[in-house]
PDB file of C-alpha atoms and ligand atoms in Angstrom:
ATOM      1  CA  MET K 360     141.942 101.920 146.103  1.00  0.00           C
ATOM      2  CA  SER K 361     142.117 101.062 149.775  1.00  0.00           C
ATOM      3  CA  LYS K 362     145.589 100.495 151.158  1.00  0.00           C
ATOM      4  CA  THR K 363     145.626  97.136 152.909  1.00  0.00           C
ATOM      5  CA  SER K 364     147.727  95.118 155.287  1.00  0.00           C
ATOM      6  CA  LEU K 365     148.218  92.159 152.922  1.00  0.00           C
ATOM      7  CA  SER K 366     151.884  91.295 153.080  1.00  0.00           C
ATOM      8  CA  MET K 367     152.209  87.545 152.641  1.00  0.00           C
ATOM      9  CA  ILE K 368     151.386  84.810 150.165  1.00  0.00           C
ATOM     10  CA  VAL K 369     150.348  81.424 151.513  1.00  0.00           C
ATOM     11  CA  GLN K 370     149.275  78.228 149.811  1.00  0.00           C
ATOM     12  CA  VAL K 371     146.154  76.226 150.636  1.00  0.00           C
ATOM     13  CA  LYS K 372     147.587  72.874 151.681  1.00  0.00           C
ATOM     14  CA  GLN K 373     144.291  71.336 152.653  1.00  0.00           C
ATOM     15  CA  LYS K 374     140.613  72.242 152.381  1.00  0.00           C
ATOM     16  CA  THR K 375     138.122  70.127 154.319  1.00  0.00           C
ATOM     17  CA  GLN K 376     134.455  70.295 155.210  1.00  0.00           C
ATOM     18  CA  ALA K 377     134.460  70.926 158.952  1.00  0.00           C
ATOM     19  CA  ALA K 378     130.650  71.028 159.297  1.00  0.00           C
ATOM     20  CA  ALA K 379     127.592  71.353 157.068  1.00  0.00           C
ATOM     21  CA  ASP K 380     128.356  74.948 156.055  1.00  0.00           C
ATOM     22  CA  ILE K 381     131.900  75.366 157.336  1.00  0.00           C
ATOM     23  CA  ALA K 382     135.042  74.869 155.258  1.00  0.00           C
ATOM     24  CA  CYS K 383     138.390  74.537 156.981  1.00  0.00           C
ATOM     25  CA  PHE K 384     141.599  75.726 155.276  1.00  0.00           C
ATOM     26  CA  GLU K 385     145.151  74.833 156.219  1.00  0.00           C
ATOM     27  CA  LEU K 386     147.510  77.554 154.969  1.00  0.00           C
ATOM     28  CA  VAL K 387     151.267  77.104 154.658  1.00  0.00           C
ATOM     29  CA  ASP K 388     154.246  79.003 153.332  1.00  0.00           C
ATOM     30  CA  PRO K 389     154.736  78.004 149.657  1.00  0.00           C
ATOM     31  CA  HIS K 390     158.442  77.325 150.334  1.00  0.00           C
ATOM     32  CA  GLY K 391     157.889  75.407 153.557  1.00  0.00           C
ATOM     33  CA  ARG K 392     159.232  78.173 155.790  1.00  0.00           C
ATOM     34  CA  GLU K 393     157.894  78.987 159.239  1.00  0.00           C
ATOM     35  CA  LEU K 394     155.023  81.444 159.349  1.00  0.00           C
ATOM     36  CA  PRO K 395     155.068  84.530 161.600  1.00  0.00           C
ATOM     37  CA  ALA K 396     154.265  83.650 165.211  1.00  0.00           C
ATOM     38  CA  PHE K 397     150.844  84.393 166.653  1.00  0.00           C
ATOM     39  CA  THR K 398     149.005  84.136 169.949  1.00  0.00           C
ATOM     40  CA  ALA K 399     145.571  82.597 170.522  1.00  0.00           C
ATOM     41  CA  GLY K 400     142.750  84.951 169.564  1.00  0.00           C
ATOM     42  CA  ALA K 401     144.655  86.379 166.592  1.00  0.00           C
ATOM     43  CA  HIS K 402     143.140  86.804 163.153  1.00  0.00           C
ATOM     44  CA  ILE K 403     144.481  87.339 159.660  1.00  0.00           C
ATOM     45  CA  ASP K 404     143.105  89.374 156.783  1.00  0.00           C
ATOM     46  CA  VAL K 405     142.510  87.242 153.705  1.00  0.00           C
ATOM     47  CA  GLN K 406     141.988  88.544 150.198  1.00  0.00           C
ATOM     48  CA  THR K 407     139.284  86.266 148.886  1.00  0.00           C
ATOM     49  CA  ALA K 408     139.031  85.133 145.283  1.00  0.00           C
ATOM     50  CA  ASP K 409     136.550  87.897 144.470  1.00  0.00           C
ATOM     51  CA  GLU K 410     138.949  90.576 145.830  1.00  0.00           C
ATOM     52  CA  HIS K 411     137.046  90.989 149.100  1.00  0.00           C
ATOM     53  CA  LEU K 412     139.101  91.437 152.254  1.00  0.00           C
ATOM     54  CA  ARG K 413     137.895  89.334 155.170  1.00  0.00           C
ATOM     55  CA  GLN K 414     139.138  88.635 158.678  1.00  0.00           C
ATOM     56  CA  TYR K 415     139.388  85.046 159.892  1.00  0.00           C
ATOM     57  CA  SER K 416     140.549  83.891 163.315  1.00  0.00           C
ATOM     58  CA  LEU K 417     143.371  81.379 163.524  1.00  0.00           C
ATOM     59  CA  SER K 418     142.032  78.221 165.143  1.00  0.00           C
ATOM     60  CA  ASN K 419     145.155  76.079 165.452  1.00  0.00           C
ATOM     61  CA  ALA K 420     147.566  75.967 168.377  1.00  0.00           C
ATOM     62  CA  SER K 421     149.799  79.023 168.541  1.00  0.00           C
ATOM     63  CA  ARG K 422     152.870  76.834 169.091  1.00  0.00           C
ATOM     64  CA  GLU K 423     152.510  75.571 165.500  1.00  0.00           C
ATOM     65  CA  ARG K 424     154.735  77.594 163.183  1.00  0.00           C
ATOM     66  CA  GLN K 425     154.280  75.625 159.941  1.00  0.00           C
ATOM     67  CA  ARG K 426     150.604  76.382 159.348  1.00  0.00           C
ATOM     68  CA  TYR K 427     147.649  78.643 159.930  1.00  0.00           C
ATOM     69  CA  GLN K 428     144.201  77.082 160.170  1.00  0.00           C
ATOM     70  CA  ILE K 429     141.035  79.062 159.470  1.00  0.00           C
ATOM     71  CA  ALA K 430     137.401  77.978 159.236  1.00  0.00           C
ATOM     72  CA  VAL K 431     134.908  79.837 157.087  1.00  0.00           C
ATOM     73  CA  LEU K 432     131.138  79.756 157.506  1.00  0.00           C
ATOM     74  CA  ARG K 433     129.134  79.979 154.292  1.00  0.00           C
ATOM     75  CA  GLU K 434     126.874  82.849 155.221  1.00  0.00           C
ATOM     76  CA  PRO K 435     123.499  83.207 153.512  1.00  0.00           C
ATOM     77  CA  GLN K 436     123.804  86.992 153.870  1.00  0.00           C
ATOM     78  CA  SER K 437     127.414  86.881 152.686  1.00  0.00           C
ATOM     79  CA  ARG K 438     128.893  90.123 151.390  1.00  0.00           C
ATOM     80  CA  GLY K 439     130.664  87.820 148.926  1.00  0.00           C
ATOM     81  CA  GLY K 440     133.805  86.822 150.774  1.00  0.00           C
ATOM     82  CA  SER K 441     132.657  83.614 152.457  1.00  0.00           C
ATOM     83  CA  LEU K 442     130.962  82.344 149.310  1.00  0.00           C
ATOM     84  CA  ALA K 443     134.143  82.905 147.291  1.00  0.00           C
ATOM     85  CA  MET K 444     136.197  81.036 149.907  1.00  0.00           C
ATOM     86  CA  HIS K 445     133.802  78.086 149.726  1.00  0.00           C
ATOM     87  CA  GLU K 446     133.309  77.925 145.986  1.00  0.00           C
ATOM     88  CA  GLN K 447     136.479  79.253 144.398  1.00  0.00           C
ATOM     89  CA  VAL K 448     139.423  78.523 146.685  1.00  0.00           C
ATOM     90  CA  GLN K 449     140.860  75.034 146.226  1.00  0.00           C
ATOM     91  CA  GLU K 450     143.837  73.055 147.520  1.00  0.00           C
ATOM     92  CA  GLY K 451     147.039  74.300 145.917  1.00  0.00           C
ATOM     93  CA  ASP K 452     145.710  77.835 145.421  1.00  0.00           C
ATOM     94  CA  TYR K 453     147.637  80.852 146.656  1.00  0.00           C
ATOM     95  CA  LEU K 454     146.093  83.488 148.920  1.00  0.00           C
ATOM     96  CA  ARG K 455     147.273  86.939 149.937  1.00  0.00           C
ATOM     97  CA  ILE K 456     147.011  87.427 153.673  1.00  0.00           C
ATOM     98  CA  SER K 457     148.173  89.812 156.385  1.00  0.00           C
ATOM     99  CA  ALA K 458     150.414  88.906 159.293  1.00  0.00           C
ATOM    100  CA  PRO K 459     148.376  87.832 162.350  1.00  0.00           C
ATOM    101  CA  ARG K 460     147.036  90.576 164.609  1.00  0.00           C
ATOM    102  CA  ASN K 461     145.473  90.045 168.003  1.00  0.00           C
ATOM    103  CA  HIS K 462     143.018  92.205 169.909  1.00  0.00           C
ATOM    104  CA  PHE K 463     141.336  89.234 171.610  1.00  0.00           C
ATOM    105  CA  ALA K 464     144.306  87.797 173.460  1.00  0.00           C
ATOM    106  CA  VAL K 465     144.212  85.573 176.531  1.00  0.00           C
ATOM    107  CA  ASP K 466     145.231  87.217 179.804  1.00  0.00           C
ATOM    108  CA  HIS K 467     147.580  84.580 181.144  1.00  0.00           C
ATOM    109  CA  ALA K 468     147.779  86.324 184.508  1.00  0.00           C
ATOM    110  CA  ALA K 469     144.251  85.069 185.273  1.00  0.00           C
ATOM    111  CA  GLN K 470     143.930  82.024 187.533  1.00  0.00           C
ATOM    112  CA  ARG K 471     141.000  80.639 185.545  1.00  0.00           C
ATOM    113  CA  SER K 472     139.466  81.255 182.126  1.00  0.00           C
ATOM    114  CA  VAL K 473     135.941  80.483 180.961  1.00  0.00           C
ATOM    115  CA  LEU K 474     135.607  80.274 177.177  1.00  0.00           C
ATOM    116  CA  PHE K 475     132.261  80.604 175.382  1.00  0.00           C
ATOM    117  CA  ALA K 476     131.944  79.784 171.672  1.00  0.00           C
ATOM    118  CA  GLY K 477     128.774  80.225 169.646  1.00  0.00           C
ATOM    119  CA  GLY K 478     128.791  78.506 166.226  1.00  0.00           C
ATOM    120  CA  ILE K 479     131.696  79.620 164.055  1.00  0.00           C
ATOM    121  CA  GLY K 480     132.954  81.607 167.070  1.00  0.00           C
ATOM    122  CA  ILE K 481     134.726  78.374 168.046  1.00  0.00           C
ATOM    123  CA  THR K 482     137.689  79.382 165.829  1.00  0.00           C
ATOM    124  CA  PRO K 483     139.576  81.759 168.174  1.00  0.00           C
ATOM    125  CA  ILE K 484     138.193  79.925 171.220  1.00  0.00           C
ATOM    126  CA  LEU K 485     139.720  76.628 170.048  1.00  0.00           C
ATOM    127  CA  ALA K 486     143.129  78.321 169.736  1.00  0.00           C
ATOM    128  CA  MET K 487     142.662  79.717 173.252  1.00  0.00           C
ATOM    129  CA  ALA K 488     141.860  76.253 174.632  1.00  0.00           C
ATOM    130  CA  GLU K 489     145.002  74.879 172.963  1.00  0.00           C
ATOM    131  CA  GLU K 490     147.122  77.668 174.414  1.00  0.00           C
ATOM    132  CA  LEU K 491     145.664  77.409 177.935  1.00  0.00           C
ATOM    133  CA  HIS K 492     146.087  73.618 177.887  1.00  0.00           C
ATOM    134  CA  ALA K 493     149.713  73.964 176.744  1.00  0.00           C
ATOM    135  CA  LYS K 494     150.344  76.295 179.677  1.00  0.00           C
ATOM    136  CA  ARG K 495     148.570  73.881 182.052  1.00  0.00           C
ATOM    137  CA  ALA K 496     146.176  76.675 182.968  1.00  0.00           C
ATOM    138  CA  GLU K 497     142.750  76.223 184.517  1.00  0.00           C
ATOM    139  CA  PHE K 498     139.936  76.660 181.992  1.00  0.00           C
ATOM    140  CA  GLU K 499     136.609  75.398 180.729  1.00  0.00           C
ATOM    141  CA  LEU K 500     135.071  75.702 177.283  1.00  0.00           C
ATOM    142  CA  HIS K 501     131.342  75.969 176.559  1.00  0.00           C
ATOM    143  CA  TYR K 502     130.504  75.378 172.909  1.00  0.00           C
ATOM    144  CA  SER K 503     127.007  76.273 171.780  1.00  0.00           C
ATOM    145  CA  ALA K 504     125.579  75.396 168.348  1.00  0.00           C
ATOM    146  CA  SER K 505     122.268  74.318 166.877  1.00  0.00           C
ATOM    147  CA  THR K 506     123.268  70.704 166.116  1.00  0.00           C
ATOM    148  CA  PRO K 507     126.539  68.720 166.009  1.00  0.00           C
ATOM    149  CA  ASP K 508     126.314  68.682 162.183  1.00  0.00           C
ATOM    150  CA  ASN K 509     126.474  72.476 162.158  1.00  0.00           C
ATOM    151  CA  ALA K 510     129.399  72.708 164.549  1.00  0.00           C
ATOM    152  CA  ALA K 511     133.043  72.588 163.456  1.00  0.00           C
ATOM    153  CA  PHE K 512     135.735  70.684 165.362  1.00  0.00           C
ATOM    154  CA  VAL K 513     133.306  68.598 167.478  1.00  0.00           C
ATOM    155  CA  ASP K 514     135.190  65.331 166.877  1.00  0.00           C
ATOM    156  CA  TYR K 515     138.502  67.099 167.374  1.00  0.00           C
ATOM    157  CA  LEU K 516     137.354  68.523 170.714  1.00  0.00           C
ATOM    158  CA  LYS K 517     135.978  65.178 171.859  1.00  0.00           C
ATOM    159  CA  ALA K 518     139.366  63.567 171.229  1.00  0.00           C
ATOM    160  CA  ALA K 519     141.475  66.492 172.500  1.00  0.00           C
ATOM    161  CA  PRO K 520     143.660  66.033 175.574  1.00  0.00           C
ATOM    162  CA  PHE K 521     141.498  68.702 177.242  1.00  0.00           C
ATOM    163  CA  ALA K 522     138.176  67.041 176.248  1.00  0.00           C
ATOM    164  CA  ASP K 523     137.128  66.841 179.900  1.00  0.00           C
ATOM    165  CA  ARG K 524     137.067  70.646 180.013  1.00  0.00           C
ATOM    166  CA  VAL K 525     134.669  70.989 177.074  1.00  0.00           C
ATOM    167  CA  ALA K 526     130.866  71.140 177.416  1.00  0.00           C
ATOM    168  CA  PHE K 527     128.681  71.035 174.299  1.00  0.00           C
ATOM    169  CA  HIS K 528     125.352  72.850 174.238  1.00  0.00           C
ATOM    170  CA  PHE K 529     123.284  71.860 171.186  1.00  0.00           C
ATOM    171  CA  THR K 530     120.136  73.944 171.179  1.00  0.00           C
ATOM    172  CA  GLN K 531     118.161  71.971 168.575  1.00  0.00           C
ATOM    173  CA  VAL K 532     118.931  68.518 169.896  1.00  0.00           C
ATOM    174  CA  THR K 533     116.539  66.670 172.177  1.00  0.00           C
ATOM    175  CA  ASP K 534     118.024  66.772 175.676  1.00  0.00           C
ATOM    176  CA  GLY K 535     120.666  69.232 174.433  1.00  0.00           C
ATOM    177  CA  GLN K 536     121.999  70.984 177.478  1.00  0.00           C
ATOM    178  CA  ARG K 537     121.608  74.779 177.359  1.00  0.00           C
ATOM    179  CA  ILE K 538     124.144  77.024 179.040  1.00  0.00           C
ATOM    180  CA  ASP K 539     122.894  78.157 182.428  1.00  0.00           C
ATOM    181  CA  LEU K 540     124.412  81.630 182.224  1.00  0.00           C
ATOM    182  CA  ALA K 541     122.614  82.974 185.269  1.00  0.00           C
ATOM    183  CA  SER K 542     124.136  80.434 187.613  1.00  0.00           C
ATOM    184  CA  MET K 543     127.566  80.499 185.949  1.00  0.00           C
ATOM    185  CA  ALA K 544     127.790  84.279 186.322  1.00  0.00           C
ATOM    186  CA  ALA K 545     126.079  84.474 189.728  1.00  0.00           C
ATOM    187  CA  ARG K 546     129.184  84.958 191.853  1.00  0.00           C
ATOM    188  CA  PRO K 547     131.845  87.325 190.449  1.00  0.00           C
ATOM    189  CA  GLU K 548     135.351  85.916 190.830  1.00  0.00           C
ATOM    190  CA  THR K 549     138.306  88.270 190.931  1.00  0.00           C
ATOM    191  CA  ALA K 550     140.816  85.955 189.238  1.00  0.00           C
ATOM    192  CA  THR K 551     138.631  84.545 186.450  1.00  0.00           C
ATOM    193  CA  HIS K 552     138.462  85.960 182.937  1.00  0.00           C
ATOM    194  CA  ILE K 553     135.622  85.351 180.477  1.00  0.00           C
ATOM    195  CA  TYR K 554     136.072  85.096 176.675  1.00  0.00           C
ATOM    196  CA  VAL K 555     133.122  85.114 174.283  1.00  0.00           C
ATOM    197  CA  CYS K 556     132.987  84.716 170.517  1.00  0.00           C
ATOM    198  CA  GLY K 557     129.900  84.013 168.453  1.00  0.00           C
ATOM    199  CA  PRO K 558     126.979  85.682 166.719  1.00  0.00           C
ATOM    200  CA  GLU K 559     125.863  89.049 168.071  1.00  0.00           C
ATOM    201  CA  ALA K 560     122.909  87.728 170.111  1.00  0.00           C
ATOM    202  CA  PHE K 561     125.103  85.037 171.695  1.00  0.00           C
ATOM    203  CA  ASN K 562     127.834  87.513 172.647  1.00  0.00           C
ATOM    204  CA  ASP K 563     125.293  89.975 174.029  1.00  0.00           C
ATOM    205  CA  ALA K 564     123.549  87.295 176.105  1.00  0.00           C
ATOM    206  CA  VAL K 565     126.782  86.088 177.710  1.00  0.00           C
ATOM    207  CA  MET K 566     128.136  89.583 178.290  1.00  0.00           C
ATOM    208  CA  SER K 567     124.932  90.911 179.790  1.00  0.00           C
ATOM    209  CA  ALA K 568     124.678  87.908 182.166  1.00  0.00           C
ATOM    210  CA  TYR K 569     128.167  88.612 183.508  1.00  0.00           C
ATOM    211  CA  GLU K 570     127.818  92.394 183.499  1.00  0.00           C
ATOM    212  CA  SER K 571     124.504  92.355 185.317  1.00  0.00           C
ATOM    213  CA  ALA K 572     125.945  89.971 187.920  1.00  0.00           C
ATOM    214  CA  GLY K 573     128.605  92.605 188.653  1.00  0.00           C
ATOM    215  CA  TRP K 574     131.687  91.134 186.951  1.00  0.00           C
ATOM    216  CA  PRO K 575     134.277  93.874 186.245  1.00  0.00           C
ATOM    217  CA  LYS K 576     134.469  94.798 182.558  1.00  0.00           C
ATOM    218  CA  GLN K 577     138.220  94.246 182.404  1.00  0.00           C
ATOM    219  CA  GLN K 578     137.616  90.535 183.056  1.00  0.00           C
ATOM    220  CA  LEU K 579     135.156  90.216 180.167  1.00  0.00           C
ATOM    221  CA  HIS K 580     136.520  89.811 176.635  1.00  0.00           C
ATOM    222  CA  THR K 581     134.441  89.515 173.511  1.00  0.00           C
ATOM    223  CA  GLU K 582     134.948  89.445 169.778  1.00  0.00           C
ATOM    224  CA  TYR K 583     132.266  90.320 167.255  1.00  0.00           C
ATOM    225  CA  PHE K 584     132.167  89.298 163.589  1.00  0.00           C
ATOM    226  CA  VAL K 585     130.088  92.253 162.468  1.00  0.00           C
ATOM    227  CA  GLY K 586     129.982  95.946 163.195  1.00  0.00           C
ATOM    228  CA  ALA K 587     127.390  97.531 165.472  1.00  0.00           C
ATOM    229  CA  THR K 588     123.977  98.346 164.022  1.00  0.00           C
ATOM    230  CA  VAL K 589     123.638 102.117 163.972  1.00  0.00           C
ATOM    231  CA  ASP K 590     120.735 104.379 163.039  1.00  0.00           C
ATOM    232  CA  THR K 591     122.218 106.555 160.298  1.00  0.00           C
ATOM    233  CA  SER K 592     119.006 108.403 159.406  1.00  0.00           C
ATOM    234  CA  SER K 593     120.086 111.654 161.052  1.00  0.00           C
ATOM    235  CA  ASP K 594     123.708 111.594 159.852  1.00  0.00           C
ATOM    236  CA  GLY K 595     124.895 114.976 158.602  1.00  0.00           C
ATOM    237  CA  SER K 596     128.043 116.179 156.899  1.00  0.00           C
ATOM    238  CA  PHE K 597     131.177 117.437 158.634  1.00  0.00           C
ATOM    239  CA  GLU K 598     134.682 118.550 157.795  1.00  0.00           C
ATOM    240  CA  VAL K 599     137.862 116.554 158.228  1.00  0.00           C
ATOM    241  CA  GLN K 600     141.162 118.374 158.191  1.00  0.00           C
ATOM    242  CA  LEU K 601     144.505 116.581 157.916  1.00  0.00           C
ATOM    243  CA  ALA K 602     147.018 118.266 160.222  1.00  0.00           C
ATOM    244  CA  ARG K 603     150.164 117.287 158.330  1.00  0.00           C
ATOM    245  CA  SER K 604     149.103 118.410 154.871  1.00  0.00           C
ATOM    246  CA  GLY K 605     146.475 120.987 155.826  1.00  0.00           C
ATOM    247  CA  LEU K 606     144.084 119.374 153.322  1.00  0.00           C
ATOM    248  CA  SER K 607     140.382 119.522 154.184  1.00  0.00           C
ATOM    249  CA  PHE K 608     137.544 117.317 153.037  1.00  0.00           C
ATOM    250  CA  GLN K 609     133.804 117.456 153.470  1.00  0.00           C
ATOM    251  CA  ILE K 610     132.336 114.102 154.581  1.00  0.00           C
ATOM    252  CA  PRO K 611     128.801 113.690 153.196  1.00  0.00           C
ATOM    253  CA  PRO K 612     126.149 111.718 155.147  1.00  0.00           C
ATOM    254  CA  ASP K 613     126.384 108.687 152.858  1.00  0.00           C
ATOM    255  CA  LYS K 614     130.177 108.239 152.900  1.00  0.00           C
ATOM    256  CA  SER K 615     132.626 107.287 155.618  1.00  0.00           C
ATOM    257  CA  VAL K 616     135.702 109.335 156.451  1.00  0.00           C
ATOM    258  CA  ALA K 617     137.814 106.414 155.169  1.00  0.00           C
ATOM    259  CA  ASP K 618     135.927 106.365 151.853  1.00  0.00           C
ATOM    260  CA  VAL K 619     136.512 110.066 151.273  1.00  0.00           C
ATOM    261  CA  LEU K 620     140.189 109.965 152.248  1.00  0.00           C
ATOM    262  CA  ILE K 621     140.926 106.884 150.124  1.00  0.00           C
ATOM    263  CA  ASP K 622     139.030 108.380 147.166  1.00  0.00           C
ATOM    264  CA  ASN K 623     141.393 111.336 147.478  1.00  0.00           C
ATOM    265  CA  ASP K 624     144.512 109.132 147.531  1.00  0.00           C
ATOM    266  CA  ILE K 625     145.262 109.688 151.206  1.00  0.00           C
ATOM    267  CA  ASP K 626     147.166 106.726 152.684  1.00  0.00           C
ATOM    268  CA  LEU K 627     144.889 105.020 155.188  1.00  0.00           C
ATOM    269  CA  LEU K 628     145.137 101.365 156.076  1.00  0.00           C
ATOM    270  CA  THR K 629     141.746  99.643 156.261  1.00  0.00           C
ATOM    271  CA  SER K 630     140.608  96.067 156.602  1.00  0.00           C
ATOM    272  CA  CYS K 631     137.165  95.152 158.015  1.00  0.00           C
ATOM    273  CA  GLU K 632     135.597  98.537 157.163  1.00  0.00           C
ATOM    274  CA  GLN K 633     133.025  98.017 159.930  1.00  0.00           C
ATOM    275  CA  GLY K 634     134.751  99.009 163.140  1.00  0.00           C
ATOM    276  CA  ILE K 635     135.816  95.632 164.489  1.00  0.00           C
ATOM    277  CA  CYS K 636     139.475  95.126 163.551  1.00  0.00           C
ATOM    278  CA  GLY K 637     141.171  98.380 164.583  1.00  0.00           C
ATOM    279  CA  THR K 638     143.329  98.605 161.453  1.00  0.00           C
ATOM    280  CA  CYS K 639     142.207 102.141 160.587  1.00  0.00           C
ATOM    281  CA  VAL K 640     142.438 103.697 164.075  1.00  0.00           C
ATOM    282  CA  THR K 641     143.546 107.304 163.646  1.00  0.00           C
ATOM    283  CA  LYS K 642     144.602 109.933 166.160  1.00  0.00           C
ATOM    284  CA  ILE K 643     142.343 112.980 166.595  1.00  0.00           C
ATOM    285  CA  LEU K 644     143.958 116.337 167.385  1.00  0.00           C
ATOM    286  CA  GLU K 645     140.799 118.488 167.516  1.00  0.00           C
ATOM    287  CA  GLY K 646     137.060 117.883 167.538  1.00  0.00           C
ATOM    288  CA  THR K 647     134.772 115.239 169.025  1.00  0.00           C
ATOM    289  CA  PRO K 648     134.189 111.890 167.285  1.00  0.00           C
ATOM    290  CA  ASP K 649     130.945 109.965 167.182  1.00  0.00           C
ATOM    291  CA  HIS K 650     132.260 106.474 167.943  1.00  0.00           C
ATOM    292  CA  ARG K 651     130.498 103.641 166.124  1.00  0.00           C
ATOM    293  CA  ASP K 652     133.085 100.875 166.385  1.00  0.00           C
ATOM    294  CA  ARG K 653     133.373  97.748 168.485  1.00  0.00           C
ATOM    295  CA  TYR K 654     137.123  97.893 168.648  1.00  0.00           C
ATOM    296  CA  LEU K 655     138.026 100.692 171.084  1.00  0.00           C
ATOM    297  CA  THR K 656     137.315 100.085 174.765  1.00  0.00           C
ATOM    298  CA  ASP K 657     134.824 102.271 176.629  1.00  0.00           C
ATOM    299  CA  GLY K 658     137.763 104.150 178.169  1.00  0.00           C
ATOM    300  CA  GLU K 659     139.458 104.676 174.815  1.00  0.00           C
ATOM    301  CA  GLN K 660     136.231 105.960 173.301  1.00  0.00           C
ATOM    302  CA  ALA K 661     135.653 108.308 176.229  1.00  0.00           C
ATOM    303  CA  ALA K 662     139.125 109.830 175.760  1.00  0.00           C
ATOM    304  CA  ASN K 663     138.033 110.997 172.274  1.00  0.00           C
ATOM    305  CA  ASP K 664     141.611 111.224 171.029  1.00  0.00           C
ATOM    306  CA  GLN K 665     141.341 108.461 168.412  1.00  0.00           C
ATOM    307  CA  PHE K 666     138.596 106.932 166.272  1.00  0.00           C
ATOM    308  CA  THR K 667     137.914 104.441 163.480  1.00  0.00           C
ATOM    309  CA  PRO K 668     137.355 106.427 160.275  1.00  0.00           C
ATOM    310  CA  CYS K 669     135.889 103.389 158.490  1.00  0.00           C
ATOM    311  CA  CYS K 670     132.632 103.771 160.425  1.00  0.00           C
ATOM    312  CA  SER K 671     132.812 106.469 163.107  1.00  0.00           C
ATOM    313  CA  ARG K 672     131.785 110.031 162.376  1.00  0.00           C
ATOM    314  CA  ALA K 673     131.894 113.419 164.159  1.00  0.00           C
ATOM    315  CA  LYS K 674     129.778 115.135 166.783  1.00  0.00           C
ATOM    316  CA  SER K 675     131.596 118.419 166.157  1.00  0.00           C
ATOM    317  CA  LYS K 676     131.511 120.290 162.852  1.00  0.00           C
ATOM    318  CA  ARG K 677     135.181 119.541 162.254  1.00  0.00           C
ATOM    319  CA  LEU K 678     137.737 116.885 163.120  1.00  0.00           C
ATOM    320  CA  VAL K 679     141.462 117.513 162.816  1.00  0.00           C
ATOM    321  CA  LEU K 680     143.299 114.234 162.261  1.00  0.00           C
ATOM    322  CA  ASP K 681     146.944 113.360 162.785  1.00  0.00           C
ATOM    323  CA  LEU K 682     147.390 112.461 159.127  1.00  0.00           C
TER     324      LEU K 682
HETATM  325 FE1  FES I1132     138.591  97.672 160.735  1.00  0.00          FE
HETATM  326 FE2  FES I1132     138.299 100.332 160.576  1.00  0.00          FE
HETATM  327  S1  FES I1132     139.046  99.004 159.077  1.00  0.00           S
HETATM  328  S2  FES I1132     138.102  99.087 162.310  1.00  0.00           S
END
């Protein structure tokens, strides 16, 4: 059994339909206490009714301490979690969650921030807009979705005190204004940071527009919902040795390092199991990893002294881990 980060129980105070396929949940402490503080861009792990563990971004303002708000898209290709949230979780129910974690935080040293949300990617971006507005910071928000009916928080954003900073881009609406990425990215600005959250193709399009225009990588921030697509056809086996116990395990081509370690009762904290949340990051003492995550930065991956055992593998025959 995977060891998880779930440490809190919250109650569903309100469940609303935020868009055609998006349910919004307001989560509170069952005894009315304050919840742990968070910053915009943070997410929580949620144990869904069918025992899946899923990550959802907090979309409410980080100054609010009495509630967490998450929005869940009913995904046709759901691995189960989103369907269970839609169909089984009701107002009054209790959910096990983790404390908030943030690896998509706003850099408040920037003079200006440009926020891009694609579809359900609005959730962390909305929290960022709230936080930037509260700090009276300069920002603009570009929200792209197929139609208004498929987009959560449209009415909220139109009535928000920062509504004049929000541009909607509805791609399947007549006269819907598309984002002109080429002209937005054309002139790199040293004090502006870019934040992108949406489906893979959306994130890639925004990032490549800014990267190809010469914007420095440290000013570009993105969050993916799914792990990278990797060709696993030539995966082989390799050995993992645990430095503290001296135990060794063979990792077969069809199992992850995390799977093998957890099957053998080794304590390893996991959450997304697809290389996006960073929960499982483990120090490497010897050997060269084959990084397959979207969590570590390019520099961190190049250092080869840590990896994500939920999805990454080994280029060397053996990895020695600090476990
Ligand atoms: Fe999320 Fe490994 S469990 S990166």
